[in-house]
Amino acid sequence: MNIHPTALVDPEAQLSEGVQIGPYTIIRPDVTIGKNTIVGPHVVIDSHTDIGANCRIFQFSSIGAAPQDLKYRGEKTRVIIGDNNVIREFVTINRSTTADIGMTKIGNNNLLMAYCHVAHNCRLGNFIVMANAANLAGHIDVGDFAIIGGLSGVHQFTRIGTHAFIGGASAVAQDVPPYVTVSGNRAKLYGLNVVGLKRRGFSEETLSALRQTYRIIFRSSLILKKAIEKVRVEVPDLPEVKHMVEFIEQSERGVTR
């Protein structure tokens, strides 16, 4: 463990083996940091924050600050961050309010580029990329392998599906189904995320079934209920197809079209 002499680390913070803390960084009480995580200079990690192993947190990031929600009254809520995450300069990650599960949660192997914001009660999965200055409002769920383009904003209570791609400078106000590409202000559908899916090793059979599902739901004249019924009859019953259909059925805000 290596703590720079100018860093302020509360005695109640728990730092694991191999942790490095840079100059002028502040670590509040009730913080845990996992093995070999490197925290750069001028970082502030507030109370009620758990950070996993092998993370890299760059200068001037703020993690665990109180949520920007007028209903918050100082309740003890948390930020939980998994392993192998890279959090670049000036990223802000707020702890949650007492709503939902009472935590802001980030999984493993994610990259949050400079100036990104993750608001209270967000839940991020694994292998997600948020490009520079992408902003998530409160209560957003982001699925594994999603990519959110730089300067994009996502409305509160929105869901971003697994393997979805959001183009840069987009304004997303409704759920983004898994496996698709959206872009624009307001964001619109631009087909399947074929390039991303091929890079992740999706088979031609799966891609064909997803294309068929996409065409029936989003490019036919059928109402949503009838389109989903047609998918269940005509499209091979693959897990990815089932996941897309169930995601759309469960939407409360409506899906991006």
PDB file of N, CA and C in Angstrom, residues 171-243:
ATOM      1  N   ALA A 171     -29.665  12.526 -27.489  1.00  0.00           N
ATOM      2  CA  ALA A 171     -30.557  12.770 -26.354  1.00  0.00           C
ATOM      3  C   ALA A 171     -31.542  11.611 -26.299  1.00  0.00           C
ATOM      4  N   VAL A 172     -31.403  10.782 -25.279  1.00  0.00           N
ATOM      5  CA  VAL A 172     -32.183   9.546 -25.178  1.00  0.00           C
ATOM      6  C   VAL A 172     -33.262   9.739 -24.123  1.00  0.00           C
ATOM      7  N   ALA A 173     -34.527   9.627 -24.539  1.00  0.00           N
ATOM      8  CA  ALA A 173     -35.636   9.868 -23.619  1.00  0.00           C
ATOM      9  C   ALA A 173     -36.478   8.628 -23.360  1.00  0.00           C
ATOM     10  N   GLN A 174     -36.255   7.559 -24.143  1.00  0.00           N
ATOM     11  CA  GLN A 174     -37.000   6.320 -23.958  1.00  0.00           C
ATOM     12  C   GLN A 174     -36.034   5.145 -23.958  1.00  0.00           C
ATOM     13  N   ASP A 175     -36.541   3.979 -23.547  1.00  0.00           N
ATOM     14  CA  ASP A 175     -35.696   2.796 -23.448  1.00  0.00           C
ATOM     15  C   ASP A 175     -35.064   2.460 -24.801  1.00  0.00           C
ATOM     16  N   VAL A 176     -33.807   2.015 -24.747  1.00  0.00           N
ATOM     17  CA  VAL A 176     -33.086   1.577 -25.942  1.00  0.00           C
ATOM     18  C   VAL A 176     -33.021   0.055 -25.912  1.00  0.00           C
ATOM     19  N   PRO A 177     -33.684  -0.629 -26.843  1.00  0.00           N
ATOM     20  CA  PRO A 177     -33.699  -2.094 -26.808  1.00  0.00           C
ATOM     21  C   PRO A 177     -32.295  -2.680 -26.941  1.00  0.00           C
ATOM     22  N   PRO A 178     -32.097  -3.892 -26.473  1.00  0.00           N
ATOM     23  CA  PRO A 178     -30.804  -4.548 -26.654  1.00  0.00           C
ATOM     24  C   PRO A 178     -30.487  -4.761 -28.126  1.00  0.00           C
ATOM     25  N   TYR A 179     -29.199  -4.727 -28.432  1.00  0.00           N
ATOM     26  CA  TYR A 179     -28.645  -5.098 -29.734  1.00  0.00           C
ATOM     27  C   TYR A 179     -28.854  -4.057 -30.831  1.00  0.00           C
ATOM     28  N   VAL A 180     -29.365  -2.869 -30.526  1.00  0.00           N
ATOM     29  CA  VAL A 180     -29.666  -1.905 -31.579  1.00  0.00           C
ATOM     30  C   VAL A 180     -28.732  -0.701 -31.506  1.00  0.00           C
ATOM     31  N   THR A 181     -28.774   0.102 -32.569  1.00  0.00           N
ATOM     32  CA  THR A 181     -28.072   1.377 -32.634  1.00  0.00           C
ATOM     33  C   THR A 181     -29.091   2.507 -32.646  1.00  0.00           C
ATOM     34  N   VAL A 182     -28.876   3.515 -31.808  1.00  0.00           N
ATOM     35  CA  VAL A 182     -29.716   4.711 -31.839  1.00  0.00           C
ATOM     36  C   VAL A 182     -28.814   5.932 -31.890  1.00  0.00           C
ATOM     37  N   SER A 183     -29.364   7.026 -32.410  1.00  0.00           N
ATOM     38  CA  SER A 183     -28.585   8.258 -32.474  1.00  0.00           C
ATOM     39  C   SER A 183     -29.532   9.423 -32.703  1.00  0.00           C
ATOM     40  N   GLY A 184     -29.083  10.618 -32.314  1.00  0.00           N
ATOM     41  CA  GLY A 184     -29.818  11.825 -32.624  1.00  0.00           C
ATOM     42  C   GLY A 184     -30.472  12.470 -31.427  1.00  0.00           C
ATOM     43  N   ASN A 185     -31.047  13.651 -31.676  1.00  0.00           N
ATOM     44  CA  ASN A 185     -31.775  14.421 -30.666  1.00  0.00           C
ATOM     45  C   ASN A 185     -33.152  14.771 -31.251  1.00  0.00           C
ATOM     46  N   ARG A 186     -34.189  14.052 -30.823  1.00  0.00           N
ATOM     47  CA  ARG A 186     -34.229  12.890 -29.949  1.00  0.00           C
ATOM     48  C   ARG A 186     -33.717  11.653 -30.680  1.00  0.00           C
ATOM     49  N   ALA A 187     -33.196  10.723 -29.880  1.00  0.00           N
ATOM     50  CA  ALA A 187     -32.602   9.532 -30.465  1.00  0.00           C
ATOM     51  C   ALA A 187     -33.634   8.734 -31.252  1.00  0.00           C
ATOM     52  N   LYS A 188     -33.195   8.204 -32.402  1.00  0.00           N
ATOM     53  CA  LYS A 188     -34.015   7.336 -33.239  1.00  0.00           C
ATOM     54  C   LYS A 188     -33.249   6.057 -33.541  1.00  0.00           C
ATOM     55  N   LEU A 189     -33.995   5.021 -33.911  1.00  0.00           N
ATOM     56  CA  LEU A 189     -33.375   3.748 -34.259  1.00  0.00           C
ATOM     57  C   LEU A 189     -32.686   3.832 -35.615  1.00  0.00           C
ATOM     58  N   TYR A 190     -31.511   3.187 -35.681  1.00  0.00           N
ATOM     59  CA  TYR A 190     -30.784   3.085 -36.940  1.00  0.00           C
ATOM     60  C   TYR A 190     -30.373   1.643 -37.221  1.00  0.00           C
ATOM     61  N   GLY A 191     -31.192   0.697 -36.828  1.00  0.00           N
ATOM     62  CA  GLY A 191     -30.913  -0.704 -37.121  1.00  0.00           C
ATOM     63  C   GLY A 191     -30.200  -1.419 -35.995  1.00  0.00           C
ATOM     64  N   LEU A 192     -29.826  -2.662 -36.281  1.00  0.00           N
ATOM     65  CA  LEU A 192     -29.073  -3.450 -35.311  1.00  0.00           C
ATOM     66  C   LEU A 192     -27.641  -2.944 -35.199  1.00  0.00           C
ATOM     67  N   ASN A 193     -27.030  -3.191 -34.057  1.00  0.00           N
ATOM     68  CA  ASN A 193     -25.616  -2.882 -33.839  1.00  0.00           C
ATOM     69  C   ASN A 193     -24.784  -4.029 -34.406  1.00  0.00           C
ATOM     70  N   VAL A 194     -24.837  -4.183 -35.727  1.00  0.00           N
ATOM     71  CA  VAL A 194     -24.245  -5.361 -36.367  1.00  0.00           C
ATOM     72  C   VAL A 194     -22.744  -5.425 -36.136  1.00  0.00           C
ATOM     73  N   VAL A 195     -22.061  -4.298 -36.275  1.00  0.00           N
ATOM     74  CA  VAL A 195     -20.605  -4.301 -36.097  1.00  0.00           C
ATOM     75  C   VAL A 195     -20.246  -4.753 -34.685  1.00  0.00           C
ATOM     76  N   GLY A 196     -20.911  -4.198 -33.693  1.00  0.00           N
ATOM     77  CA  GLY A 196     -20.634  -4.586 -32.313  1.00  0.00           C
ATOM     78  C   GLY A 196     -20.955  -6.040 -32.040  1.00  0.00           C
ATOM     79  N   LEU A 197     -22.058  -6.525 -32.590  1.00  0.00           N
ATOM     80  CA  LEU A 197     -22.446  -7.917 -32.352  1.00  0.00           C
ATOM     81  C   LEU A 197     -21.459  -8.876 -33.007  1.00  0.00           C
ATOM     82  N   LYS A 198     -20.991  -8.545 -34.200  1.00  0.00           N
ATOM     83  CA  LYS A 198     -19.987  -9.404 -34.847  1.00  0.00           C
ATOM     84  C   LYS A 198     -18.688  -9.412 -34.048  1.00  0.00           C
ATOM     85  N   ARG A 199     -18.303  -8.265 -33.535  1.00  0.00           N
ATOM     86  CA  ARG A 199     -17.081  -8.206 -32.728  1.00  0.00           C
ATOM     87  C   ARG A 199     -17.205  -9.065 -31.475  1.00  0.00           C
ATOM     88  N   ARG A 200     -18.416  -9.204 -30.962  1.00  0.00           N
ATOM     89  CA  ARG A 200     -18.645 -10.010 -29.761  1.00  0.00           C
ATOM     90  C   ARG A 200     -18.911 -11.472 -30.085  1.00  0.00           C
ATOM     91  N   GLY A 201     -18.787 -11.842 -31.350  1.00  0.00           N
ATOM     92  CA  GLY A 201     -18.855 -13.257 -31.706  1.00  0.00           C
ATOM     93  C   GLY A 201     -20.248 -13.812 -31.908  1.00  0.00           C
ATOM     94  N   PHE A 202     -21.230 -12.953 -32.154  1.00  0.00           N
ATOM     95  CA  PHE A 202     -22.578 -13.445 -32.425  1.00  0.00           C
ATOM     96  C   PHE A 202     -22.585 -14.229 -33.737  1.00  0.00           C
ATOM     97  N   SER A 203     -23.269 -15.353 -33.749  1.00  0.00           N
ATOM     98  CA  SER A 203     -23.313 -16.216 -34.933  1.00  0.00           C
ATOM     99  C   SER A 203     -24.214 -15.610 -36.004  1.00  0.00           C
ATOM    100  N   GLU A 204     -24.045 -16.070 -37.244  1.00  0.00           N
ATOM    101  CA  GLU A 204     -24.912 -15.613 -38.331  1.00  0.00           C
ATOM    102  C   GLU A 204     -26.359 -16.011 -38.080  1.00  0.00           C
ATOM    103  N   GLU A 205     -26.563 -17.164 -37.469  1.00  0.00           N
ATOM    104  CA  GLU A 205     -27.928 -17.590 -37.139  1.00  0.00           C
ATOM    105  C   GLU A 205     -28.589 -16.594 -36.185  1.00  0.00           C
ATOM    106  N   THR A 206     -27.846 -16.186 -35.168  1.00  0.00           N
ATOM    107  CA  THR A 206     -28.395 -15.233 -34.204  1.00  0.00           C
ATOM    108  C   THR A 206     -28.631 -13.876 -34.843  1.00  0.00           C
ATOM    109  N   LEU A 207     -27.666 -13.411 -35.648  1.00  0.00           N
ATOM    110  CA  LEU A 207     -27.828 -12.122 -36.318  1.00  0.00           C
ATOM    111  C   LEU A 207     -29.039 -12.130 -37.243  1.00  0.00           C
ATOM    112  N   SER A 208     -29.223 -13.226 -37.964  1.00  0.00           N
ATOM    113  CA  SER A 208     -30.372 -13.340 -38.864  1.00  0.00           C
ATOM    114  C   SER A 208     -31.687 -13.280 -38.092  1.00  0.00           C
ATOM    115  N   ALA A 209     -31.743 -13.980 -36.962  1.00  0.00           N
ATOM    116  CA  ALA A 209     -32.963 -13.981 -36.149  1.00  0.00           C
ATOM    117  C   ALA A 209     -33.233 -12.598 -35.565  1.00  0.00           C
ATOM    118  N   LEU A 210     -32.177 -11.902 -35.136  1.00  0.00           N
ATOM    119  CA  LEU A 210     -32.363 -10.554 -34.601  1.00  0.00           C
ATOM    120  C   LEU A 210     -32.801  -9.575 -35.690  1.00  0.00           C
ATOM    121  N   ARG A 211     -32.238  -9.716 -36.893  1.00  0.00           N
ATOM    122  CA  ARG A 211     -32.684  -8.864 -38.005  1.00  0.00           C
ATOM    123  C   ARG A 211     -34.169  -9.070 -38.287  1.00  0.00           C
ATOM    124  N   GLN A 212     -34.588 -10.333 -38.311  1.00  0.00           N
ATOM    125  CA  GLN A 212     -35.991 -10.643 -38.563  1.00  0.00           C
ATOM    126  C   GLN A 212     -36.880 -10.054 -37.470  1.00  0.00           C
ATOM    127  N   THR A 213     -36.439 -10.186 -36.222  1.00  0.00           N
ATOM    128  CA  THR A 213     -37.192  -9.620 -35.096  1.00  0.00           C
ATOM    129  C   THR A 213     -37.289  -8.107 -35.217  1.00  0.00           C
ATOM    130  N   TYR A 214     -36.174  -7.472 -35.539  1.00  0.00           N
ATOM    131  CA  TYR A 214     -36.147  -6.010 -35.689  1.00  0.00           C
ATOM    132  C   TYR A 214     -37.112  -5.558 -36.777  1.00  0.00           C
ATOM    133  N   ARG A 215     -37.092  -6.230 -37.924  1.00  0.00           N
ATOM    134  CA  ARG A 215     -37.963  -5.822 -39.031  1.00  0.00           C
ATOM    135  C   ARG A 215     -39.440  -5.956 -38.669  1.00  0.00           C
ATOM    136  N   ILE A 216     -39.785  -7.043 -37.990  1.00  0.00           N
ATOM    137  CA  ILE A 216     -41.190  -7.265 -37.638  1.00  0.00           C
ATOM    138  C   ILE A 216     -41.676  -6.225 -36.628  1.00  0.00           C
ATOM    139  N   ILE A 217     -40.861  -5.961 -35.600  1.00  0.00           N
ATOM    140  CA  ILE A 217     -41.305  -5.064 -34.525  1.00  0.00           C
ATOM    141  C   ILE A 217     -41.228  -3.602 -34.934  1.00  0.00           C
ATOM    142  N   PHE A 218     -40.140  -3.214 -35.614  1.00  0.00           N
ATOM    143  CA  PHE A 218     -39.895  -1.791 -35.840  1.00  0.00           C
ATOM    144  C   PHE A 218     -40.123  -1.322 -37.276  1.00  0.00           C
ATOM    145  N   ARG A 219     -40.230  -2.230 -38.226  1.00  0.00           N
ATOM    146  CA  ARG A 219     -40.354  -1.797 -39.617  1.00  0.00           C
ATOM    147  C   ARG A 219     -41.618  -2.318 -40.300  1.00  0.00           C
ATOM    148  N   SER A 220     -42.465  -3.008 -39.579  1.00  0.00           N
ATOM    149  CA  SER A 220     -43.751  -3.430 -40.142  1.00  0.00           C
ATOM    150  C   SER A 220     -44.836  -2.455 -39.699  1.00  0.00           C
ATOM    151  N   SER A 221     -46.019  -2.613 -40.256  1.00  0.00           N
ATOM    152  CA  SER A 221     -47.144  -1.744 -39.894  1.00  0.00           C
ATOM    153  C   SER A 221     -47.962  -2.307 -38.741  1.00  0.00           C
ATOM    154  N   LEU A 222     -47.502  -3.403 -38.144  1.00  0.00           N
ATOM    155  CA  LEU A 222     -48.253  -4.044 -37.069  1.00  0.00           C
ATOM    156  C   LEU A 222     -48.155  -3.236 -35.776  1.00  0.00           C
ATOM    157  N   ILE A 223     -49.229  -3.241 -34.992  1.00  0.00           N
ATOM    158  CA  ILE A 223     -49.126  -2.692 -33.646  1.00  0.00           C
ATOM    159  C   ILE A 223     -48.206  -3.593 -32.835  1.00  0.00           C
ATOM    160  N   LEU A 224     -47.670  -3.049 -31.743  1.00  0.00           N
ATOM    161  CA  LEU A 224     -46.624  -3.759 -31.008  1.00  0.00           C
ATOM    162  C   LEU A 224     -47.072  -5.141 -30.551  1.00  0.00           C
ATOM    163  N   LYS A 225     -48.262  -5.237 -30.001  1.00  0.00           N
ATOM    164  CA  LYS A 225     -48.741  -6.529 -29.501  1.00  0.00           C
ATOM    165  C   LYS A 225     -48.773  -7.572 -30.607  1.00  0.00           C
ATOM    166  N   LYS A 226     -49.285  -7.202 -31.777  1.00  0.00           N
ATOM    167  CA  LYS A 226     -49.366  -8.140 -32.897  1.00  0.00           C
ATOM    168  C   LYS A 226     -47.979  -8.466 -33.443  1.00  0.00           C
ATOM    169  N   ALA A 227     -47.088  -7.480 -33.447  1.00  0.00           N
ATOM    170  CA  ALA A 227     -45.727  -7.725 -33.926  1.00  0.00           C
ATOM    171  C   ALA A 227     -45.010  -8.739 -33.050  1.00  0.00           C
ATOM    172  N   ILE A 228     -45.168  -8.603 -31.738  1.00  0.00           N
ATOM    173  CA  ILE A 228     -44.527  -9.552 -30.824  1.00  0.00           C
ATOM    174  C   ILE A 228     -45.115 -10.948 -31.001  1.00  0.00           C
ATOM    175  N   GLU A 229     -46.415 -11.034 -31.187  1.00  0.00           N
ATOM    176  CA  GLU A 229     -47.035 -12.341 -31.452  1.00  0.00           C
ATOM    177  C   GLU A 229     -46.456 -12.967 -32.715  1.00  0.00           C
ATOM    178  N   LYS A 230     -46.258 -12.167 -33.747  1.00  0.00           N
ATOM    179  CA  LYS A 230     -45.688 -12.676 -34.995  1.00  0.00           C
ATOM    180  C   LYS A 230     -44.251 -13.146 -34.798  1.00  0.00           C
ATOM    181  N   VAL A 231     -43.469 -12.388 -34.020  1.00  0.00           N
ATOM    182  CA  VAL A 231     -42.089 -12.806 -33.729  1.00  0.00           C
ATOM    183  C   VAL A 231     -42.082 -14.175 -33.068  1.00  0.00           C
ATOM    184  N   ARG A 232     -42.950 -14.383 -32.112  1.00  0.00           N
ATOM    185  CA  ARG A 232     -42.970 -15.649 -31.370  1.00  0.00           C
ATOM    186  C   ARG A 232     -43.377 -16.824 -32.249  1.00  0.00           C
ATOM    187  N   VAL A 233     -44.102 -16.551 -33.313  1.00  0.00           N
ATOM    188  CA  VAL A 233     -44.518 -17.619 -34.224  1.00  0.00           C
ATOM    189  C   VAL A 233     -43.471 -17.872 -35.306  1.00  0.00           C
ATOM    190  N   GLU A 234     -42.873 -16.809 -35.844  1.00  0.00           N
ATOM    191  CA  GLU A 234     -42.077 -16.928 -37.064  1.00  0.00           C
ATOM    192  C   GLU A 234     -40.565 -16.933 -36.856  1.00  0.00           C
ATOM    193  N   VAL A 235     -40.085 -16.377 -35.749  1.00  0.00           N
ATOM    194  CA  VAL A 235     -38.639 -16.231 -35.554  1.00  0.00           C
ATOM    195  C   VAL A 235     -38.126 -17.365 -34.674  1.00  0.00           C
ATOM    196  N   PRO A 236     -36.946 -17.921 -35.001  1.00  0.00           N
ATOM    197  CA  PRO A 236     -36.379 -18.980 -34.147  1.00  0.00           C
ATOM    198  C   PRO A 236     -36.320 -18.558 -32.682  1.00  0.00           C
ATOM    199  N   ASP A 237     -36.613 -19.494 -31.809  1.00  0.00           N
ATOM    200  CA  ASP A 237     -36.722 -19.209 -30.371  1.00  0.00           C
ATOM    201  C   ASP A 237     -35.337 -19.200 -29.729  1.00  0.00           C
ATOM    202  N   LEU A 238     -34.553 -18.183 -30.061  1.00  0.00           N
ATOM    203  CA  LEU A 238     -33.200 -18.049 -29.513  1.00  0.00           C
ATOM    204  C   LEU A 238     -33.234 -17.167 -28.267  1.00  0.00           C
ATOM    205  N   PRO A 239     -32.266 -17.352 -27.354  1.00  0.00           N
ATOM    206  CA  PRO A 239     -32.249 -16.532 -26.132  1.00  0.00           C
ATOM    207  C   PRO A 239     -32.187 -15.036 -26.415  1.00  0.00           C
ATOM    208  N   GLU A 240     -31.434 -14.652 -27.440  1.00  0.00           N
ATOM    209  CA  GLU A 240     -31.302 -13.227 -27.743  1.00  0.00           C
ATOM    210  C   GLU A 240     -32.626 -12.633 -28.230  1.00  0.00           C
ATOM    211  N   VAL A 241     -33.352 -13.398 -29.028  1.00  0.00           N
ATOM    212  CA  VAL A 241     -34.666 -12.941 -29.492  1.00  0.00           C
ATOM    213  C   VAL A 241     -35.619 -12.800 -28.310  1.00  0.00           C
ATOM    214  N   LYS A 242     -35.619 -13.797 -27.461  1.00  0.00           N
ATOM    215  CA  LYS A 242     -36.480 -13.756 -26.273  1.00  0.00           C
ATOM    216  C   LYS A 242     -36.141 -12.552 -25.401  1.00  0.00           C
ATOM    217  N   HIS A 243     -34.845 -12.287 -25.239  1.00  0.00           N
ATOM    218  CA  HIS A 243     -34.420 -11.156 -24.403  1.00  0.00           C
ATOM    219  C   HIS A 243     -34.905  -9.830 -24.987  1.00  0.00           C
TER     220      HIS A 243
END
